[in-house]
């Protein structure tokens, strides 16, 4: 970050002395006011619930311009990455800052492929879960448990350990998600196969059985790979900030990523894809397109507590670029699978059409986000709704681990410790 010529001055209405703060510039995007000395100089904190105006770190990984609807990974627009790269290219890029050349790609693919198996004893660990447990409950436990199985890469001060744990997490996540699914189905686990792509391997671990192998369909493989690319990172969102905060205490990478999985589960974050599909299915069962108008009235009525899931975003105030790409993928998959007339897709398109014309949504700048169409794609592929957020976690793991590593490599890194405005009782005594 670069110091700007500009300075920010904070003055008070009660004659106390004003204070000056440095301003820093990034490559693109808003400048930041460095308020680290605010408390020392004024005895006051800033108040910013939900971090609406707070940059918690410096980062060179992902950039979002919410007004332009722009998303960049390491400077590359998401549209170009989705068109020209696969998830392994994007993972390499997010981790290392540059796209791989042919040799680097081959080495990276091979490295990830050769870490996809998990410790056999994880199968015993899995048996402790109820079979009907939510996959995100299982995944939170499994990812945390990796720290009990792979102690040899948990020294966070050792760059080599950090690198190995990053590869292990990226490589093993598909295996764990597929295991959670198979356990729920009561089917045997399917071991990874090294001659398949990252995404093809995941599909096979999900859908093959010992009695029948699974032939990877190219359109389905490409669609799922695109879902992974679109979810790979998203700057300082709730789960990434959770991973950074958790990791800032010096905990091991598996524990830090488990905290990200737990945060992602919530319906305002990664859980929105599951909630969105449930909303579409319920609306379809209640009458489908004919009932859209009535449903939208409910959404606009704050007392109903109903939100249009898959709509709105804290940062994007002009279409989520991931939603556009997802909509195109949705059409491609439905056509390839002969599901062009899928009623849920029609319903989603109708909801989007109405919302984009309705002043409630237009005035609040609410547009479809990535989750609006991703559920329909995953459902067409055969992925059960309850697994959607686990797929998101699988894809976001590379972003989480890259952000965690970036934090640890930052000389300015400190344990995260927000302050508060205390409004409870002042000091009082217990009456004797
Ligand atoms: N349906 C109806 N009204 C909405 C919606 C929605 N989906 N989203 C926001 N609003 C309204 C909200 O009621 C508020 O209205 P008012 O100003 O009259 O009080 C206004 O829009 C601003 O909402 P907010 O909750 O203050 O906005 P936020 O930036 O804090 O929340 C959000 C962003 C994503 C949590 C929210 O838009 C939401 O709950 N969306 C539905 C859940 C969803 O799809 N989440 C996925 C996010 S993308 C995936 C990811 O990256 O995790």
Tab-separated table of C-alpha atoms and ligand atoms in Angstrom:
chain	number	residue	atom	x	y	z
A	1	UNK	CA	0.000	0.000	0.000
A	2	UNK	CA	1.128	3.498	-0.775
A	3	UNK	CA	0.962	6.580	1.387
A	4	UNK	CA	-1.157	9.314	-0.197
A	5	UNK	CA	-0.347	13.040	-0.144
A	6	UNK	CA	-3.804	13.488	1.285
A	7	UNK	CA	-4.402	13.386	5.059
A	8	UNK	CA	-7.652	12.968	6.956
A	9	UNK	CA	-8.441	15.347	9.808
A	10	UNK	CA	-10.888	14.488	12.539
A	11	UNK	CA	-12.242	17.443	14.470
A	12	UNK	CA	-14.632	17.553	17.408
A	13	UNK	CA	-17.456	19.896	18.310
A	14	UNK	CA	-16.222	20.367	21.902
A	15	UNK	CA	-12.992	22.280	21.302
A	16	UNK	CA	-10.730	19.270	21.813
A	17	UNK	CA	-7.766	19.248	19.465
A	18	UNK	CA	-8.308	17.810	16.002
A	19	UNK	CA	-6.195	14.838	14.934
A	20	UNK	CA	-4.669	13.942	11.597
A	21	UNK	CA	-4.499	10.484	10.064
A	22	UNK	CA	-2.517	9.129	7.119
A	23	UNK	CA	-4.398	7.977	4.028
A	24	UNK	CA	-3.229	4.985	1.989
A	25	UNK	CA	-3.941	4.112	-1.621
A	26	UNK	CA	-4.389	0.660	-3.097
A	27	UNK	CA	-3.964	-0.254	-6.766
A	28	UNK	CA	-7.643	0.364	-7.482
A	29	UNK	CA	-10.641	0.977	-5.246
A	30	UNK	CA	-11.281	3.352	-2.355
A	31	UNK	CA	-8.420	4.802	-0.306
A	32	UNK	CA	-8.304	3.960	3.394
A	33	UNK	CA	-7.802	6.178	6.433
A	34	UNK	CA	-5.295	4.626	8.810
A	35	UNK	CA	-6.950	4.985	12.206
A	36	UNK	CA	-4.626	2.667	14.139
A	37	UNK	CA	-3.489	5.535	16.363
A	38	UNK	CA	-7.021	6.858	16.944
A	39	UNK	CA	-7.442	5.349	20.411
A	40	UNK	CA	-3.975	6.416	21.528
A	41	UNK	CA	-4.581	9.974	20.369
A	42	UNK	CA	-8.228	10.480	21.326
A	43	UNK	CA	-9.235	7.683	23.724
A	44	UNK	CA	-12.055	6.817	21.315
A	45	UNK	CA	-12.858	3.870	19.074
A	46	UNK	CA	-14.710	3.835	15.761
A	47	UNK	CA	-18.129	2.168	15.688
A	48	UNK	CA	-18.886	0.084	12.599
A	49	UNK	CA	-21.149	-2.934	13.200
A	50	UNK	CA	-21.019	-5.358	10.279
A	51	UNK	CA	-17.769	-3.663	9.097
A	52	UNK	CA	-19.636	-1.563	6.540
A	53	UNK	CA	-16.765	0.937	6.274
A	54	UNK	CA	-13.788	-0.938	7.670
A	55	UNK	CA	-10.887	-2.445	5.731
A	56	UNK	CA	-9.607	-5.135	8.086
A	57	UNK	CA	-6.469	-5.942	6.107
A	58	UNK	CA	-4.352	-5.261	3.052
A	59	UNK	CA	-4.820	-7.943	0.363
A	60	UNK	CA	-3.600	-8.549	-3.197
A	61	UNK	CA	-5.810	-11.534	-4.020
A	62	UNK	CA	-9.324	-10.507	-5.013
A	63	UNK	CA	-10.938	-7.209	-5.930
A	64	UNK	CA	-14.630	-6.406	-6.218
A	65	UNK	CA	-16.095	-3.200	-7.615
A	66	UNK	CA	-19.677	-3.502	-6.445
A	67	UNK	CA	-20.934	-0.543	-8.501
A	68	UNK	CA	-19.434	-1.811	-11.739
A	69	UNK	CA	-20.325	-5.463	-10.997
A	70	UNK	CA	-16.655	-6.380	-11.403
A	71	UNK	CA	-14.791	-9.294	-9.809
A	72	UNK	CA	-11.047	-9.813	-10.307
A	73	UNK	CA	-8.840	-12.645	-9.053
A	74	UNK	CA	-5.234	-11.365	-9.003
A	75	UNK	CA	-6.286	-8.729	-11.556
A	76	UNK	CA	-7.978	-11.080	-14.035
A	77	UNK	CA	-11.718	-10.526	-14.669
A	78	UNK	CA	-13.849	-13.465	-13.559
A	79	UNK	CA	-15.460	-13.659	-17.032
A	80	UNK	CA	-12.057	-14.323	-18.676
A	81	UNK	CA	-11.093	-16.878	-16.053
A	82	UNK	CA	-14.431	-18.696	-16.394
A	83	UNK	CA	-14.066	-18.809	-20.207
A	84	UNK	CA	-10.382	-19.725	-20.489
A	85	UNK	CA	-9.267	-21.555	-17.359
A	86	UNK	CA	-10.155	-24.543	-15.229
A	87	UNK	CA	-10.385	-24.631	-11.451
A	88	UNK	CA	-6.805	-25.865	-11.071
A	89	UNK	CA	-5.495	-22.866	-13.083
A	90	UNK	CA	-7.570	-20.554	-10.913
A	91	UNK	CA	-6.436	-22.248	-7.691
A	92	UNK	CA	-2.784	-21.877	-8.751
A	93	UNK	CA	-3.437	-18.241	-9.608
A	94	UNK	CA	-5.113	-17.482	-6.287
A	95	UNK	CA	-2.351	-19.186	-4.320
A	96	UNK	CA	0.658	-17.945	-6.297
A	97	UNK	CA	-0.412	-14.681	-7.918
A	98	UNK	CA	0.204	-15.780	-11.533
A	99	UNK	CA	-1.464	-18.215	-13.914
A	100	UNK	CA	0.616	-21.385	-14.351
A	101	UNK	CA	2.563	-22.160	-17.532
A	102	UNK	CA	2.170	-25.676	-18.973
A	103	UNK	CA	4.831	-27.247	-16.728
A	104	UNK	CA	3.660	-25.502	-13.595
A	105	UNK	CA	0.106	-26.597	-14.368
A	106	UNK	CA	1.147	-30.204	-14.814
A	107	UNK	CA	3.120	-30.194	-11.541
A	108	UNK	CA	0.302	-28.518	-9.621
A	109	UNK	CA	-2.340	-30.911	-11.005
A	110	UNK	CA	-0.151	-33.839	-10.067
A	111	UNK	CA	0.564	-32.485	-6.574
A	112	UNK	CA	-3.127	-31.958	-5.833
A	113	UNK	CA	-4.098	-35.300	-7.400
A	114	UNK	CA	-1.594	-37.157	-5.224
A	115	UNK	CA	-3.052	-35.697	-2.025
A	116	UNK	CA	-6.717	-36.542	-2.629
A	117	UNK	CA	-6.830	-39.654	-0.436
A	118	UNK	CA	-7.649	-39.123	3.222
A	119	UNK	CA	-6.390	-41.024	6.257
A	120	UNK	CA	-8.304	-44.316	6.353
A	121	UNK	CA	-9.186	-43.754	9.994
A	122	UNK	CA	-11.366	-40.786	9.003
A	123	UNK	CA	-13.922	-43.431	8.018
A	124	UNK	CA	-14.143	-44.442	11.685
A	125	UNK	CA	-14.424	-40.812	12.736
A	126	UNK	CA	-17.292	-40.435	10.256
A	127	UNK	CA	-19.212	-43.279	11.871
A	128	UNK	CA	-19.760	-41.147	14.953
A	129	UNK	CA	-22.168	-38.940	12.983
A	130	UNK	CA	-25.846	-39.726	12.498
A	131	UNK	CA	-26.484	-40.627	8.877
A	132	UNK	CA	-29.117	-37.924	8.567
A	133	UNK	CA	-26.766	-35.178	9.837
A	134	UNK	CA	-26.539	-32.066	7.671
A	135	UNK	CA	-23.447	-32.326	5.423
A	136	UNK	CA	-22.193	-28.968	6.718
A	137	UNK	CA	-22.282	-30.312	10.292
A	138	UNK	CA	-20.246	-33.292	9.122
A	139	UNK	CA	-17.859	-31.155	7.066
A	140	UNK	CA	-17.189	-28.732	9.926
A	141	UNK	CA	-16.220	-31.724	12.065
A	142	UNK	CA	-14.182	-33.467	9.368
A	143	UNK	CA	-12.137	-30.403	8.413
A	144	UNK	CA	-11.404	-29.636	12.058
A	145	UNK	CA	-10.437	-33.296	12.530
A	146	UNK	CA	-7.800	-33.042	9.790
A	147	UNK	CA	-5.611	-31.277	12.356
A	148	UNK	CA	-5.701	-34.504	14.390
A	149	UNK	CA	-4.649	-36.584	11.375
A	150	UNK	CA	-2.026	-34.338	9.757
A	151	UNK	CA	0.029	-32.839	12.618
A	152	UNK	CA	3.105	-32.873	10.432
A	153	UNK	CA	1.957	-29.754	8.560
A	154	UNK	CA	0.598	-27.600	11.365
A	155	UNK	CA	3.619	-25.443	12.189
A	156	UNK	CA	2.380	-22.105	10.908
A	157	UNK	CA	5.812	-20.479	11.161
A	158	UNK	CA	7.169	-22.973	8.630
A	159	UNK	CA	6.446	-21.909	5.017
A	160	UNK	CA	6.761	-25.506	3.789
A	161	UNK	CA	4.171	-26.682	6.340
A	162	UNK	CA	1.833	-23.906	5.227
A	163	UNK	CA	2.257	-24.956	1.596
A	164	UNK	CA	1.625	-28.652	2.329
A	165	UNK	CA	-1.447	-27.955	4.430
A	166	UNK	CA	-2.840	-25.718	1.643
A	167	UNK	CA	-2.450	-28.513	-0.922
A	168	UNK	CA	-3.870	-31.074	1.480
A	169	UNK	CA	-6.951	-28.976	2.126
A	170	UNK	CA	-7.614	-28.233	-1.558
A	171	UNK	CA	-7.010	-31.876	-2.545
A	172	UNK	CA	-8.933	-33.569	0.267
A	173	UNK	CA	-12.004	-31.358	0.363
A	174	UNK	CA	-13.751	-33.122	-2.596
A	175	UNK	CA	-13.019	-36.488	-0.983
A	176	UNK	CA	-14.532	-35.342	2.323
A	177	UNK	CA	-17.618	-33.815	0.695
A	178	UNK	CA	-18.209	-36.996	-1.337
A	179	UNK	CA	-17.698	-39.099	1.819
A	180	UNK	CA	-20.296	-37.009	3.669
A	181	UNK	CA	-22.725	-37.666	0.804
A	182	UNK	CA	-22.037	-41.402	0.586
A	183	UNK	CA	-22.366	-41.784	4.350
A	184	UNK	CA	-25.741	-40.066	4.246
A	185	UNK	CA	-26.846	-42.364	1.403
A	186	UNK	CA	-25.612	-45.483	3.175
A	187	UNK	CA	-23.340	-46.286	0.223
A	188	UNK	CA	-19.670	-47.329	0.338
A	189	UNK	CA	-17.095	-44.557	-0.091
A	190	UNK	CA	-15.510	-44.339	-3.528
A	191	UNK	CA	-11.758	-43.746	-3.498
A	192	UNK	CA	-10.286	-40.994	-5.692
A	193	UNK	CA	-8.888	-41.942	-9.092
A	194	UNK	CA	-5.723	-40.243	-10.292
A	195	UNK	CA	-6.465	-40.307	-14.025
A	196	UNK	CA	-9.441	-37.956	-13.683
A	197	UNK	CA	-9.540	-34.173	-13.426
A	198	UNK	CA	-10.156	-32.509	-10.053
A	199	UNK	CA	-13.821	-31.989	-10.893
A	200	UNK	CA	-14.298	-35.271	-12.796
A	201	UNK	CA	-12.842	-37.121	-9.821
A	202	UNK	CA	-15.259	-35.407	-7.450
A	203	UNK	CA	-18.242	-36.310	-9.667
A	204	UNK	CA	-17.116	-39.948	-9.759
A	205	UNK	CA	-16.587	-40.096	-5.984
A	206	UNK	CA	-20.137	-38.766	-5.619
A	207	UNK	CA	-21.984	-40.881	-8.154
A	208	UNK	CA	-20.067	-44.127	-8.827
A	209	UNK	CA	-20.793	-47.235	-6.777
A	210	UNK	CA	-18.734	-50.430	-6.499
A	211	UNK	CA	-21.361	-52.040	-8.789
A	212	UNK	CA	-21.387	-49.367	-11.462
A	213	UNK	CA	-18.743	-46.876	-12.533
A	214	UNK	CA	-19.677	-43.294	-13.390
A	215	UNK	CA	-18.876	-41.862	-16.804
A	216	UNK	CA	-18.021	-38.202	-16.451
A	217	UNK	CA	-20.201	-36.059	-18.739
A	218	UNK	CA	-18.122	-33.199	-20.180
A	219	UNK	CA	-20.850	-30.562	-19.975
A	220	UNK	CA	-21.589	-31.465	-16.364
A	221	UNK	CA	-17.870	-31.491	-15.513
A	222	UNK	CA	-17.387	-28.050	-17.092
A	223	UNK	CA	-20.451	-26.659	-15.307
A	224	UNK	CA	-19.318	-27.871	-11.896
A	225	UNK	CA	-15.787	-26.668	-12.577
A	226	UNK	CA	-17.253	-23.246	-13.345
A	227	UNK	CA	-19.196	-23.312	-10.077
A	228	UNK	CA	-15.871	-23.975	-8.336
A	229	UNK	CA	-14.178	-21.083	-10.204
A	230	UNK	CA	-16.973	-18.633	-9.401
A	231	UNK	CA	-16.865	-19.511	-5.700
A	232	UNK	CA	-13.082	-19.714	-5.289
A	233	UNK	CA	-12.594	-16.388	-3.525
A	234	UNK	CA	-14.531	-13.225	-2.758
A	235	UNK	CA	-12.295	-10.886	-0.786
A	236	UNK	CA	-13.131	-10.181	2.874
A	237	UNK	CA	-16.566	-11.838	3.096
A	238	UNK	CA	-17.898	-13.261	6.387
A	239	UNK	CA	-16.275	-16.710	6.180
A	240	UNK	CA	-12.938	-15.384	4.905
A	241	UNK	CA	-12.865	-12.791	7.666
A	242	UNK	CA	-13.688	-15.621	10.083
A	243	UNK	CA	-10.751	-17.677	8.783
A	244	UNK	CA	-8.441	-14.659	9.133
A	245	UNK	CA	-9.683	-13.843	12.639
A	246	UNK	CA	-9.499	-17.461	13.771
A	247	UNK	CA	-6.079	-17.919	12.142
A	248	UNK	CA	-4.788	-14.663	13.658
A	249	UNK	CA	-4.495	-16.378	17.036
A	250	UNK	CA	-1.873	-18.681	15.525
A	251	UNK	CA	-4.128	-21.720	15.354
A	252	UNK	CA	-3.376	-24.422	12.763
A	253	UNK	CA	-4.730	-24.132	9.182
A	254	UNK	CA	-7.218	-26.999	9.482
A	255	UNK	CA	-8.825	-25.409	12.549
A	256	UNK	CA	-8.915	-22.008	10.818
A	257	UNK	CA	-10.584	-23.444	7.694
A	258	UNK	CA	-13.102	-25.357	9.851
A	259	UNK	CA	-14.178	-21.986	11.282
A	260	UNK	CA	-14.722	-20.743	7.717
A	261	UNK	CA	-16.881	-23.784	6.931
A	262	UNK	CA	-18.996	-23.098	10.031
A	263	UNK	CA	-19.490	-19.444	9.072
A	264	UNK	CA	-20.306	-20.265	5.465
A	265	UNK	CA	-23.178	-22.490	6.587
A	266	UNK	CA	-25.422	-19.519	7.481
A	267	UNK	CA	-28.335	-18.661	5.126
A	268	UNK	CA	-27.145	-15.064	4.646
A	269	UNK	CA	-23.842	-16.418	3.244
A	270	UNK	CA	-23.151	-19.837	1.683
A	271	UNK	CA	-26.387	-21.363	2.943
A	272	UNK	CA	-28.289	-19.067	0.558
A	273	UNK	CA	-27.957	-21.504	-2.366
A	274	UNK	CA	-29.767	-24.201	-0.399
A	275	UNK	CA	-32.338	-21.703	0.883
A	276	UNK	CA	-32.841	-20.379	-2.657
A	277	UNK	CA	-33.613	-23.794	-4.119
A	278	UNK	CA	-35.945	-24.607	-1.227
A	279	UNK	CA	-37.730	-21.307	-1.882
A	280	UNK	CA	-38.122	-22.130	-5.600
A	281	UNK	CA	-39.357	-25.661	-4.855
A	282	UNK	CA	-41.880	-24.386	-2.331
A	283	UNK	CA	-43.116	-21.705	-4.677
A	284	UNK	CA	-43.421	-24.281	-7.463
A	285	UNK	CA	-45.443	-26.580	-5.175
A	286	UNK	CA	-47.742	-23.685	-4.273
A	287	UNK	CA	-48.611	-22.848	-7.882
A	288	UNK	CA	-45.380	-21.817	-9.656
A	289	UNK	CA	-45.248	-18.854	-12.042
A	290	UNK	CA	-48.928	-18.002	-11.385
A	291	UNK	CA	-48.083	-17.306	-7.729
A	292	UNK	CA	-44.974	-15.176	-8.311
A	293	UNK	CA	-46.838	-11.849	-7.865
A	294	UNK	CA	-48.296	-12.924	-4.520
A	295	UNK	CA	-44.891	-14.191	-3.345
A	296	UNK	CA	-43.194	-10.927	-4.287
A	297	UNK	CA	-45.709	-8.992	-2.176
A	298	UNK	CA	-44.693	-11.164	0.779
A	299	UNK	CA	-41.011	-10.493	0.098
A	300	UNK	CA	-41.625	-6.741	0.100
A	301	UNK	CA	-43.628	-6.891	3.322
A	302	UNK	CA	-40.965	-6.604	6.058
A	303	UNK	CA	-43.317	-8.110	8.683
A	304	UNK	CA	-43.465	-11.415	6.722
A	305	UNK	CA	-39.782	-12.136	7.393
A	306	UNK	CA	-39.519	-13.548	3.839
A	307	UNK	CA	-36.541	-12.553	1.689
A	308	UNK	CA	-35.982	-13.330	-1.951
A	309	UNK	CA	-33.109	-15.731	-1.485
A	310	UNK	CA	-30.338	-15.477	-4.063
A	311	UNK	CA	-30.970	-11.734	-4.316
A	312	UNK	CA	-28.983	-8.855	-2.867
A	313	UNK	CA	-25.373	-8.549	-1.857
A	314	UNK	CA	-23.408	-6.480	0.630
A	315	UNK	CA	-20.946	-5.327	-2.031
A	316	UNK	CA	-22.555	-5.776	-5.471
A	317	UNK	CA	-24.988	-2.970	-6.073
A	318	UNK	CA	-25.139	-3.543	-9.839
A	319	UNK	CA	-25.536	-7.217	-10.747
A	320	UNK	CA	-23.261	-9.952	-9.447
A	321	UNK	CA	-21.026	-10.903	-12.443
A	322	UNK	CA	-21.011	-14.477	-11.160
A	323	UNK	CA	-24.816	-14.628	-11.551
A	324	UNK	CA	-24.562	-13.792	-15.285
A	325	UNK	CA	-22.032	-16.588	-15.839
A	326	UNK	CA	-24.093	-18.964	-13.727
A	327	UNK	CA	-27.237	-18.210	-15.717
A	328	UNK	CA	-25.407	-19.075	-18.969
A	329	UNK	CA	-24.105	-22.323	-17.439
A	330	UNK	CA	-27.580	-23.136	-16.206
A	331	UNK	CA	-28.979	-22.893	-19.763
A	332	UNK	CA	-26.104	-25.002	-21.140
A	333	UNK	CA	-26.529	-27.799	-18.578
A	334	UNK	CA	-30.310	-27.942	-18.842
A	335	UNK	CA	-30.070	-28.146	-22.643
A	336	UNK	CA	-27.372	-30.838	-22.547
A	337	UNK	CA	-29.433	-32.911	-20.126
A	338	UNK	CA	-32.689	-32.423	-22.051
A	339	UNK	CA	-34.218	-30.337	-19.245
A	340	UNK	CA	-34.852	-27.128	-21.244
A	341	UNK	CA	-38.358	-26.898	-19.820
A	342	UNK	CA	-37.279	-27.224	-16.206
A	343	UNK	CA	-40.062	-25.464	-14.263
A	344	UNK	CA	-37.724	-24.159	-11.560
A	345	UNK	CA	-35.514	-22.452	-14.149
A	346	UNK	CA	-38.603	-20.833	-15.687
A	347	UNK	CA	-39.718	-19.766	-12.232
A	348	UNK	CA	-36.306	-18.281	-11.432
A	349	UNK	CA	-36.263	-16.341	-14.731
A	350	UNK	CA	-39.745	-14.970	-13.972
A	351	UNK	CA	-38.774	-13.929	-10.438
A	352	UNK	CA	-35.697	-12.201	-11.810
A	353	UNK	CA	-37.717	-10.437	-14.537
A	354	UNK	CA	-40.254	-9.103	-12.045
A	355	UNK	CA	-37.653	-8.126	-9.451
A	356	UNK	CA	-35.567	-6.198	-11.990
A	357	UNK	CA	-38.622	-4.063	-12.829
A	358	UNK	CA	-39.954	-3.620	-9.306
A	359	UNK	CA	-39.044	-0.319	-7.563
A	360	UNK	CA	-38.544	-2.172	-4.237
A	361	UNK	CA	-35.595	-4.078	-5.711
A	362	UNK	CA	-34.422	-1.358	-8.106
A	363	UNK	CA	-34.311	1.332	-5.386
A	364	UNK	CA	-32.376	-0.936	-3.023
A	365	UNK	CA	-30.081	-2.098	-5.819
A	366	UNK	CA	-30.962	-5.746	-5.261
A	367	UNK	CA	-29.876	-8.040	-8.099
A	368	UNK	CA	-29.494	-11.812	-8.440
A	369	UNK	CA	-26.343	-13.126	-6.791
A	370	UNK	CA	-24.354	-16.250	-7.656
A	371	UNK	CA	-26.702	-18.449	-5.646
A	372	UNK	CA	-29.786	-17.620	-7.660
A	373	UNK	CA	-28.916	-20.031	-10.495
A	374	UNK	CA	-26.250	-22.294	-8.993
A	375	UNK	CA	-28.828	-24.399	-7.139
A	376	UNK	CA	-30.708	-25.176	-10.352
A	377	UNK	CA	-27.468	-26.313	-12.021
A	378	UNK	CA	-26.489	-28.511	-9.086
A	379	UNK	CA	-29.965	-30.040	-8.872
A	380	UNK	CA	-29.814	-30.891	-12.603
A	381	UNK	CA	-26.437	-32.575	-12.062
A	382	UNK	CA	-28.000	-34.715	-9.315
A	383	UNK	CA	-26.436	-33.024	-6.300
A	384	UNK	CA	-28.898	-32.988	-3.383
A	385	UNK	CA	-29.903	-29.582	-2.042
A	386	UNK	CA	-28.432	-30.250	1.386
A	387	UNK	CA	-24.978	-30.617	-0.204
A	388	UNK	CA	-24.932	-27.247	-2.021
A	389	UNK	CA	-23.194	-25.328	0.755
A	390	UNK	CA	-20.609	-28.089	1.135
A	391	UNK	CA	-19.801	-27.675	-2.584
A	392	UNK	CA	-19.383	-23.944	-1.966
A	393	UNK	CA	-17.022	-24.729	0.937
A	394	UNK	CA	-15.010	-27.087	-1.279
A	395	UNK	CA	-14.517	-24.314	-3.841
A	396	UNK	CA	-13.872	-21.530	-1.313
A	397	UNK	CA	-11.165	-23.523	0.473
A	398	UNK	CA	-8.492	-22.231	-1.924
A	399	UNK	CA	-9.534	-18.634	-1.250
A	400	UNK	CA	-9.598	-19.158	2.506
A	401	UNK	CA	-6.180	-20.771	2.604
A	402	UNK	CA	-4.619	-18.153	0.304
A	403	UNK	CA	-6.028	-15.351	2.477
A	404	UNK	CA	-4.843	-17.097	5.640
A	405	UNK	CA	-1.352	-17.486	4.193
A	406	UNK	CA	-1.304	-13.876	3.019
A	407	UNK	CA	-2.215	-12.747	6.539
A	408	UNK	CA	0.567	-14.789	8.127
A	409	UNK	CA	3.098	-13.422	5.636
A	410	UNK	CA	2.092	-9.819	6.336
A	411	UNK	CA	4.641	-8.129	8.626
A	412	UNK	CA	1.816	-5.988	10.050
A	413	UNK	CA	-0.257	-9.019	11.068
A	414	UNK	CA	-1.637	-8.990	14.617
A	415	UNK	CA	-4.185	-11.060	16.457
A	416	UNK	CA	-7.647	-9.748	15.495
A	417	UNK	CA	-9.257	-8.082	18.487
A	418	UNK	CA	-12.162	-5.681	17.800
A	419	UNK	CA	-13.296	-3.310	20.545
A	420	UNK	CA	-16.843	-2.415	21.627
A	421	UNK	CA	-19.153	0.298	22.825
A	422	UNK	CA	-20.177	-0.990	26.257
A	423	UNK	CA	-23.827	-0.315	27.165
A	424	UNK	CA	-24.298	-2.707	30.105
A	425	UNK	CA	-24.455	-1.842	33.803
A	426	UNK	CA	-21.772	0.410	35.227
A	427	UNK	CA	-19.853	-0.960	38.235
A	428	UNK	CA	-22.229	-2.056	40.992
A	429	UNK	CA	-21.976	-4.079	44.213
A	430	UNK	CA	-23.768	-7.233	45.271
A	431	UNK	CA	-26.103	-6.294	48.125
A	432	UNK	CA	-25.068	-8.129	51.279
B	1	LIG	N1	-35.094	-9.827	-0.315
B	1	LIG	C1	-35.819	-8.779	0.106
B	1	LIG	N2	-35.308	-7.654	0.610
B	1	LIG	C2	-33.972	-7.584	0.716
B	1	LIG	C3	-33.146	-8.633	0.313
B	1	LIG	C4	-33.745	-9.790	-0.227
B	1	LIG	N3	-33.012	-10.825	-0.624
B	1	LIG	N4	-31.826	-8.313	0.535
B	1	LIG	C5	-31.871	-7.088	1.066
B	1	LIG	N5	-33.153	-6.643	1.176
B	1	LIG	C6	-33.589	-5.322	1.654
B	1	LIG	C7	-33.507	-5.223	3.165
B	1	LIG	O1	-34.739	-5.592	3.768
B	1	LIG	C8	-33.178	-3.759	3.357
B	1	LIG	O2	-34.351	-3.017	3.155
B	1	LIG	P1	-34.583	-1.634	3.990
B	1	LIG	O3	-33.474	-0.714	3.535
B	1	LIG	O4	-35.932	-1.178	3.587
B	1	LIG	O5	-34.490	-2.008	5.428
B	1	LIG	C9	-32.261	-3.441	2.171
B	1	LIG	O6	-32.656	-4.381	1.143
B	1	LIG	C10	-30.776	-3.627	2.480
B	1	LIG	O7	-30.607	-4.928	3.044
B	1	LIG	P2	-29.507	-5.316	4.119
B	1	LIG	O8	-29.898	-6.583	4.777
B	1	LIG	O9	-29.220	-4.128	4.970
B	1	LIG	O10	-28.255	-5.528	3.171
B	1	LIG	P3	-26.931	-6.238	3.570
B	1	LIG	O11	-25.896	-5.700	2.671
B	1	LIG	O12	-26.689	-6.163	5.041
B	1	LIG	O13	-27.250	-7.781	3.253
B	1	LIG	C11	-27.470	-9.853	2.144
B	1	LIG	C12	-26.805	-8.466	2.128
B	1	LIG	C13	-26.801	-10.737	1.089
B	1	LIG	C14	-27.278	-10.526	3.515
B	1	LIG	C15	-28.980	-9.692	1.853
B	1	LIG	O14	-29.171	-9.066	0.588
B	1	LIG	C16	-29.735	-11.010	1.899
B	1	LIG	O15	-30.144	-11.443	2.992
B	1	LIG	N6	-29.948	-11.686	0.709
B	1	LIG	C17	-30.578	-12.978	0.686
B	1	LIG	C18	-29.573	-14.044	1.077
B	1	LIG	C19	-28.572	-14.323	-0.034
B	1	LIG	O16	-28.952	-14.526	-1.186
B	1	LIG	N7	-27.296	-14.385	0.346
B	1	LIG	C20	-26.222	-14.768	-0.588
B	1	LIG	C21	-25.177	-13.726	-0.721
B	1	LIG	S1	-24.135	-14.087	-2.141
B	1	LIG	C22	-23.315	-15.514	-1.687
B	1	LIG	C23	-22.154	-15.240	-0.801
B	1	LIG	O17	-21.197	-14.587	-1.256
B	1	LIG	O18	-22.206	-15.698	0.360
